[in-house]
Short mmCIF file of N, CA and C in Angstrom, two decimals:
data_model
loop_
_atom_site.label_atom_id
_atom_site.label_comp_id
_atom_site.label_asym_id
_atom_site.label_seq_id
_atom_site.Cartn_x
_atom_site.Cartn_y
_atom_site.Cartn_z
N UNK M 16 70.57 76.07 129.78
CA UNK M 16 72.00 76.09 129.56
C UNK M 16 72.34 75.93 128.07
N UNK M 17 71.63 74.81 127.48
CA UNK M 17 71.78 74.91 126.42
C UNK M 17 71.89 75.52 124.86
N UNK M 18 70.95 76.54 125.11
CA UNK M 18 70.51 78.00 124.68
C UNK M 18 71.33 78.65 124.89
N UNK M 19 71.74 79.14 126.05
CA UNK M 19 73.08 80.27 125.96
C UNK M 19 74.38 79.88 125.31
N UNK M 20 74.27 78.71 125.60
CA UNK M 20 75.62 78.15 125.33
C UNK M 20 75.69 78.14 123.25
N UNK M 21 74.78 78.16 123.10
CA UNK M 21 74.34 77.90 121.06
C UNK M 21 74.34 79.55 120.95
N UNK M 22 74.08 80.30 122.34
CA UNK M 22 73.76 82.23 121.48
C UNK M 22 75.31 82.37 121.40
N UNK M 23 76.45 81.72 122.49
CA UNK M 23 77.57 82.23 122.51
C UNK M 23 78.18 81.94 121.49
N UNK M 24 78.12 80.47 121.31
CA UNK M 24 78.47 79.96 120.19
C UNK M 24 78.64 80.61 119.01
N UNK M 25 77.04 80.84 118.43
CA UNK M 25 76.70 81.90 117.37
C UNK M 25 77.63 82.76 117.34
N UNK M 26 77.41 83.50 118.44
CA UNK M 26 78.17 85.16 118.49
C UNK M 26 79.48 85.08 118.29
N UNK M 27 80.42 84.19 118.74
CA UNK M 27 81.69 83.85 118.33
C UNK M 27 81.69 83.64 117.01
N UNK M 28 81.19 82.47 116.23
CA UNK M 28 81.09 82.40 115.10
C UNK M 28 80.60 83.55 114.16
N UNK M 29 79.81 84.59 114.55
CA UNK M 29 79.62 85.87 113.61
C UNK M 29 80.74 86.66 113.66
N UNK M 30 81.76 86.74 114.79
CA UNK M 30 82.49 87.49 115.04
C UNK M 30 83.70 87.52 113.94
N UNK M 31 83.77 85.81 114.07
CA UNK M 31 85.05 85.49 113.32
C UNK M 31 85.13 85.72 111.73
N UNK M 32 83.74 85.39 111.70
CA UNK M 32 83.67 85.34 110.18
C UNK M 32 83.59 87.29 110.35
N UNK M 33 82.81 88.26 110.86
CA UNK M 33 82.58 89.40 110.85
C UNK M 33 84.71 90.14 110.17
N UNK M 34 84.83 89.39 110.71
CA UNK M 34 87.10 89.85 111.33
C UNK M 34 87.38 89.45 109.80
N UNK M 35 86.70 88.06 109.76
CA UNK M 35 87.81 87.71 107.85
C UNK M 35 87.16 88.22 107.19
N UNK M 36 85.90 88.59 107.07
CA UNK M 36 84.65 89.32 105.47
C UNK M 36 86.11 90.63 105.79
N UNK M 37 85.64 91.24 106.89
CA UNK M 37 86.40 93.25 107.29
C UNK M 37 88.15 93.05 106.44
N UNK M 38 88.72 92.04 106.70
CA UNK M 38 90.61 92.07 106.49
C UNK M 38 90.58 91.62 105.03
N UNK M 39 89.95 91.42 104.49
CA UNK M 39 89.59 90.64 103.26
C UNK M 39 89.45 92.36 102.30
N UNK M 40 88.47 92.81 103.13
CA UNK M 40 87.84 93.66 102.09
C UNK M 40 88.61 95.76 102.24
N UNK M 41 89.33 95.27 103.48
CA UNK M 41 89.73 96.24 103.82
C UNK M 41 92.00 96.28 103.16
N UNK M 42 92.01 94.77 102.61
CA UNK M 42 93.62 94.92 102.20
C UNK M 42 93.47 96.04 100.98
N UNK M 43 94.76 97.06 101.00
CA UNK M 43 94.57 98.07 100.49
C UNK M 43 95.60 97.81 98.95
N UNK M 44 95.24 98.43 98.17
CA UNK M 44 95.70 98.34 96.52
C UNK M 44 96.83 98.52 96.28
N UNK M 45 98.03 97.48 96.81
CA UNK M 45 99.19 97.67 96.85
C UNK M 45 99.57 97.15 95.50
N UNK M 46 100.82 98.20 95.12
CA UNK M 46 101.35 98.03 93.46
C UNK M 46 102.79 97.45 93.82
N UNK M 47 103.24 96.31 93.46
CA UNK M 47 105.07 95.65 92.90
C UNK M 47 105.43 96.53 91.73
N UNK M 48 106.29 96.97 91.79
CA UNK M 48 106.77 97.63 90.43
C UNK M 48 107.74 96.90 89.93
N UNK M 49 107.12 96.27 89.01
CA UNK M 49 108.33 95.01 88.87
C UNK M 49 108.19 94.38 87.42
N UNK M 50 109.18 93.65 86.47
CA UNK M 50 109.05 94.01 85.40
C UNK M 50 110.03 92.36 85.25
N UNK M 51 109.35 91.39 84.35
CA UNK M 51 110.20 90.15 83.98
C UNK M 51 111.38 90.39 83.61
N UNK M 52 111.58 91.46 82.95
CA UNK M 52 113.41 91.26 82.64
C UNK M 52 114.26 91.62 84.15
N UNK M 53 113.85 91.91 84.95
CA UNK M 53 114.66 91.69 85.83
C UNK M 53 114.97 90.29 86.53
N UNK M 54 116.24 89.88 86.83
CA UNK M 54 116.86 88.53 87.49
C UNK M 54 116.58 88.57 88.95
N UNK M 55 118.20 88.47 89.70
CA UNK M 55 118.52 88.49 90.82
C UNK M 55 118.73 89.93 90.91
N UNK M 56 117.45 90.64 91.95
CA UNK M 56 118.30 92.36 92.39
C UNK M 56 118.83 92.34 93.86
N UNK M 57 119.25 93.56 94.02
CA UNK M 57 120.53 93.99 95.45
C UNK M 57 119.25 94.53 96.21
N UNK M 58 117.90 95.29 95.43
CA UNK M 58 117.02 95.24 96.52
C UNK M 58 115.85 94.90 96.30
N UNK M 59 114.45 94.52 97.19
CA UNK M 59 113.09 94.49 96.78
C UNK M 59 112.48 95.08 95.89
N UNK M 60 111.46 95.08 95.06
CA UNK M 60 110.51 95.78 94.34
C UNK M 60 110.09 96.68 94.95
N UNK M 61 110.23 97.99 94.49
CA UNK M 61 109.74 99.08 95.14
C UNK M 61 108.18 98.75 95.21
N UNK M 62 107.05 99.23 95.99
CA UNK M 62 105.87 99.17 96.32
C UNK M 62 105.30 99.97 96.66
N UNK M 63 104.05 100.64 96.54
CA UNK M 63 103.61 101.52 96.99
C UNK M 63 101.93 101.49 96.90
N UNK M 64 101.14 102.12 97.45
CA UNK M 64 99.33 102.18 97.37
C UNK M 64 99.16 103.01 96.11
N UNK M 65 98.90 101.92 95.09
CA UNK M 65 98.89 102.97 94.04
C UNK M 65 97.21 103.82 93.94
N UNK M 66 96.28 103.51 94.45
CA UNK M 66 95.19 104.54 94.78
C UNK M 66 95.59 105.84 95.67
N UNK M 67 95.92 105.16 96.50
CA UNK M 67 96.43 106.53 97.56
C UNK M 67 97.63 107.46 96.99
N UNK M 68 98.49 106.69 96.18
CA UNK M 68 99.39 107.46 95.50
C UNK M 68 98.82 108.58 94.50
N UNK M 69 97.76 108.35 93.60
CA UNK M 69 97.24 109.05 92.11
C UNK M 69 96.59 110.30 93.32
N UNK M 70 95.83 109.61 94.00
CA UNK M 70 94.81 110.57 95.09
C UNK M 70 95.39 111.39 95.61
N UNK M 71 96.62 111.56 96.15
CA UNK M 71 97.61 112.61 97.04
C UNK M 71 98.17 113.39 95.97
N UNK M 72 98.92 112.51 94.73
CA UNK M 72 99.89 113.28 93.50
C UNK M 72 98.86 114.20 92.74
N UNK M 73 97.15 113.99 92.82
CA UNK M 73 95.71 114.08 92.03
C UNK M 73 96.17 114.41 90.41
N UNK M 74 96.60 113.09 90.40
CA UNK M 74 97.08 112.30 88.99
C UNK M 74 95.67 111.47 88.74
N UNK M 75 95.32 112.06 87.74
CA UNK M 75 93.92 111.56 87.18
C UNK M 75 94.08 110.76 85.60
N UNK M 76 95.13 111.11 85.22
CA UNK M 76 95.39 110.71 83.78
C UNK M 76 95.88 109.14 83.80
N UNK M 77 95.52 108.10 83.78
CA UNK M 77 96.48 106.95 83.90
C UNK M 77 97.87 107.21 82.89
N UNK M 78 98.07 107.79 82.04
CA UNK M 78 99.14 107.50 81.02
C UNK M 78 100.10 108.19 81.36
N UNK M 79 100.02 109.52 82.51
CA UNK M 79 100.89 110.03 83.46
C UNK M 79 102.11 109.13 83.20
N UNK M 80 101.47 107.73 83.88
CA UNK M 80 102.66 106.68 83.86
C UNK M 80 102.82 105.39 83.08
N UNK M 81 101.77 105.35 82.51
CA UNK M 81 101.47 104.12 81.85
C UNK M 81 101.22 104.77 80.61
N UNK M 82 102.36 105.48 79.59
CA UNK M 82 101.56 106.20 78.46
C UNK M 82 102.30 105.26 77.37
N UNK M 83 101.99 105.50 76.00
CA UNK M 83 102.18 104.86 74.76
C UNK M 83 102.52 105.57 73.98
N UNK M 84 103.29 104.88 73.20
CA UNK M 84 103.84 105.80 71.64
C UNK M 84 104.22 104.47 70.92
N UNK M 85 103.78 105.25 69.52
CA UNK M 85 104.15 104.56 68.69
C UNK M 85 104.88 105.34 67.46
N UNK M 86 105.82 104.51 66.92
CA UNK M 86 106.80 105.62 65.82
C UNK M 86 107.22 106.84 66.58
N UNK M 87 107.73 106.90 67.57
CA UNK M 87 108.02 108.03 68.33
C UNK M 87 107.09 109.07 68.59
N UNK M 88 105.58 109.00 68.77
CA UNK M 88 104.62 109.43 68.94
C UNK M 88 103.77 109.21 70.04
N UNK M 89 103.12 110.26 70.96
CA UNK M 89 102.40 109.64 72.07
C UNK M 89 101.05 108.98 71.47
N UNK M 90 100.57 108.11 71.90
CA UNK M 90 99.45 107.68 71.51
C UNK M 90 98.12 108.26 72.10
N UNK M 91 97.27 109.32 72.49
CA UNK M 91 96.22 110.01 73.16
C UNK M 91 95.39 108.68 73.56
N UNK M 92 95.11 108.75 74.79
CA UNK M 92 93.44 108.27 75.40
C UNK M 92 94.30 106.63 75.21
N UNK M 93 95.77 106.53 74.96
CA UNK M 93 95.68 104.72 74.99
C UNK M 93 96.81 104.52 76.24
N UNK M 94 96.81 103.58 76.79
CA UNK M 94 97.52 103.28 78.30
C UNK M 94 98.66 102.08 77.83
N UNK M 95 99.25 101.79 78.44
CA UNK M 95 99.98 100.93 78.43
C UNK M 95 99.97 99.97 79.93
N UNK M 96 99.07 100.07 80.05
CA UNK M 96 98.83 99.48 81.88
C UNK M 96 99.15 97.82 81.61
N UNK M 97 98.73 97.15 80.81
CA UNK M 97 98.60 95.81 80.34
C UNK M 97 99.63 95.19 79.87
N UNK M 98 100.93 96.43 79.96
CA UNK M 98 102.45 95.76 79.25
C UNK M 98 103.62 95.82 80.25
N UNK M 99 104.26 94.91 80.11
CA UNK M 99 106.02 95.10 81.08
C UNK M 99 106.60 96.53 80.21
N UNK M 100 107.38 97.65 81.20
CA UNK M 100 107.65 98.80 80.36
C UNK M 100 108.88 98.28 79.43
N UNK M 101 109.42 96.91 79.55
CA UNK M 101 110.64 96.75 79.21
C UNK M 101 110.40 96.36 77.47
N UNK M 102 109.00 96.05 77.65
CA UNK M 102 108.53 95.75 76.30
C UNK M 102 108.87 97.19 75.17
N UNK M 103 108.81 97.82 76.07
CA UNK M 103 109.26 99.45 75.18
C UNK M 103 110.48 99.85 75.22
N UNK M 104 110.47 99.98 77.00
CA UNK M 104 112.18 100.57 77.13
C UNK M 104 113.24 99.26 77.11
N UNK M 105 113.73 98.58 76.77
CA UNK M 105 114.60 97.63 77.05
C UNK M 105 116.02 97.86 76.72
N UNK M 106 116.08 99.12 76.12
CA UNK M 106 117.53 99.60 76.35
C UNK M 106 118.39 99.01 74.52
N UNK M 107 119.26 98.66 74.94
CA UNK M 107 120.25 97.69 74.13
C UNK M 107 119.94 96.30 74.22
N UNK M 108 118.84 96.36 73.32
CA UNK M 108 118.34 95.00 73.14
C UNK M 108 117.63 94.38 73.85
N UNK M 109 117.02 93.53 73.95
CA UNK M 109 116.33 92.45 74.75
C UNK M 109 117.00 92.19 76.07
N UNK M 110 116.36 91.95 77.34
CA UNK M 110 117.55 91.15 78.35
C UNK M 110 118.47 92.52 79.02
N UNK M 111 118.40 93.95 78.62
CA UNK M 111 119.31 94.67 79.08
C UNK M 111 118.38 95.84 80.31
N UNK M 112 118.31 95.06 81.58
CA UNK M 112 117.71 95.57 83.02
C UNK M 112 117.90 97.02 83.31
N UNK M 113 118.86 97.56 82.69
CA UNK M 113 119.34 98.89 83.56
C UNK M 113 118.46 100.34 82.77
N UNK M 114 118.36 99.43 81.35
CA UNK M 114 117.46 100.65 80.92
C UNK M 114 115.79 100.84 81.20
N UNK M 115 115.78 100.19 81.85
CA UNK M 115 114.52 99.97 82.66
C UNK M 115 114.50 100.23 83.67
N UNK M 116 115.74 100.06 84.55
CA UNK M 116 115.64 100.82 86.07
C UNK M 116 116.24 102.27 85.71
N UNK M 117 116.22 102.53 84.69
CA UNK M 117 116.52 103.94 84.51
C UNK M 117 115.35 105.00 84.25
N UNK M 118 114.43 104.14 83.13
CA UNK M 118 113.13 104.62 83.37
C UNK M 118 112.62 104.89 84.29
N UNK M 119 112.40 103.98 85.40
CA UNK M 119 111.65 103.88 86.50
C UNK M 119 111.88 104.96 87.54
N UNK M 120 113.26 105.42 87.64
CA UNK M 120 114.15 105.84 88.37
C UNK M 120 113.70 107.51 87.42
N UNK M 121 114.00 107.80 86.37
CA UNK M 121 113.63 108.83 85.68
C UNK M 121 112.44 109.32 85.85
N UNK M 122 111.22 108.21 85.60
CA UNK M 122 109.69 108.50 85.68
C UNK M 122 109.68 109.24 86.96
N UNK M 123 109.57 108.04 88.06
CA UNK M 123 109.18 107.89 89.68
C UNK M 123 109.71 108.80 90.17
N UNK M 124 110.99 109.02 90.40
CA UNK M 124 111.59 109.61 91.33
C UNK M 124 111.65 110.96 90.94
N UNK M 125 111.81 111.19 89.31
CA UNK M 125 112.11 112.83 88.74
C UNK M 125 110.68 113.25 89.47
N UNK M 126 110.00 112.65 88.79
CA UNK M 126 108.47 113.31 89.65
C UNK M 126 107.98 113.39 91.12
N UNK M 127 108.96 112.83 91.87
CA UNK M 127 109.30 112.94 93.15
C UNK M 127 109.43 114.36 93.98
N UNK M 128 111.36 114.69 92.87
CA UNK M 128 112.11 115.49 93.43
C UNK M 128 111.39 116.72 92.16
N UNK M 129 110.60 116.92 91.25
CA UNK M 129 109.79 117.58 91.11
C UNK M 129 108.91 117.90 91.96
N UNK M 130 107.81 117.35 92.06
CA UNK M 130 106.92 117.69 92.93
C UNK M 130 107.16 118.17 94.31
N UNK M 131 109.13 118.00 94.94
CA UNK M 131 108.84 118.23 96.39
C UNK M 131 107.98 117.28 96.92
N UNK M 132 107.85 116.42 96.48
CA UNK M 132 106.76 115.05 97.70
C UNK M 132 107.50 113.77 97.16
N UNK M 133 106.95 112.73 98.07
CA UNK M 133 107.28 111.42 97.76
C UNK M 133 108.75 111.13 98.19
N UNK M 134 108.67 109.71 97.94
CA UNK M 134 110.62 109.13 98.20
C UNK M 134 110.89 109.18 97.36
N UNK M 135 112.25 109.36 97.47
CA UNK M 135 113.48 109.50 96.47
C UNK M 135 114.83 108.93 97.02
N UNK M 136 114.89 108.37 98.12
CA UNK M 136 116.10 107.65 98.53
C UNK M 136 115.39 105.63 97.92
N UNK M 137 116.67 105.65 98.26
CA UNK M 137 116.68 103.98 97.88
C UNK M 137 115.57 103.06 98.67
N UNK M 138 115.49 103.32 99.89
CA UNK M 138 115.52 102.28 100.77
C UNK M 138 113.92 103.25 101.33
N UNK M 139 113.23 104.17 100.44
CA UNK M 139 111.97 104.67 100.72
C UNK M 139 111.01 104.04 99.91
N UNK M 140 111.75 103.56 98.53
CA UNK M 140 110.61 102.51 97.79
C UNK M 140 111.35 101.51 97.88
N UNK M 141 112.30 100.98 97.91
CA UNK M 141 113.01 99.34 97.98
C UNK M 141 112.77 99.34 99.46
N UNK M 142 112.08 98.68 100.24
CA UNK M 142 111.84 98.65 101.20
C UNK M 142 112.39 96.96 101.66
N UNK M 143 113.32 96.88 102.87
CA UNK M 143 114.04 95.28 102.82
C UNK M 143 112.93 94.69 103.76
#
């Protein structure tokens, strides 16, 4: 009795741990698009799989969206992945949100309703 009762045991215990290693390794590369100068907003951070996104759009370039300039110049082969965009776009000064959801809204979505793919309503990337 004792024996079966330690194989079941086991087997439960491989199982469980088998379930958390799999959900662990299987959560998928979800992106917040979200940026410190924003406060209180009217909706969520848009979100999306940003692997599955580059892979479907077969956007291979990171600077597509994350690109750099300096002196009004693109910068080749350098990313901006490592910065808030507000650090660039911030509009009228420091602290001013809208020129940043204008970017975003310009970038994301023009390339949206370009491409014919993707969301472009509100409530397809602000998800409540």
């Amino acid at each position: 009795m004792k024996p079966r009762f330690f194989v079941t045991g086991f087997t439960v215990v491989l199982f469980i741990l088998a379930v958390a290693v799999l959900s662990v390794y299987s959560q998928e590369d979800v992106t917040e698009v979200n940026d410190s100068i924003f406060g209180k907003r009217m909706r969520p951070s848009a979100v999306f799989q940003h692997e599955e996104h580059n892979e479907t759009a077969e956007i291979d370039d990171c600077t597509a969206c994350h690109h750099l300039y300096e002196d009004g110049e693109l910068v080749e082969d350098e990313s901006s992945e490592e910065m808030e965009c507000s650090e660039c776009h911030a509009g009228e000064g420091k602290g001013y949100p809208m020129a940043v959801v204008n970017i975003y809204h310009t970038l994301c979505k023009g390339c949206h309703m370009e491409q014919k793919a993707g969301p472009v309503m509100c409530g397809e990337c602000h998800r409540k």
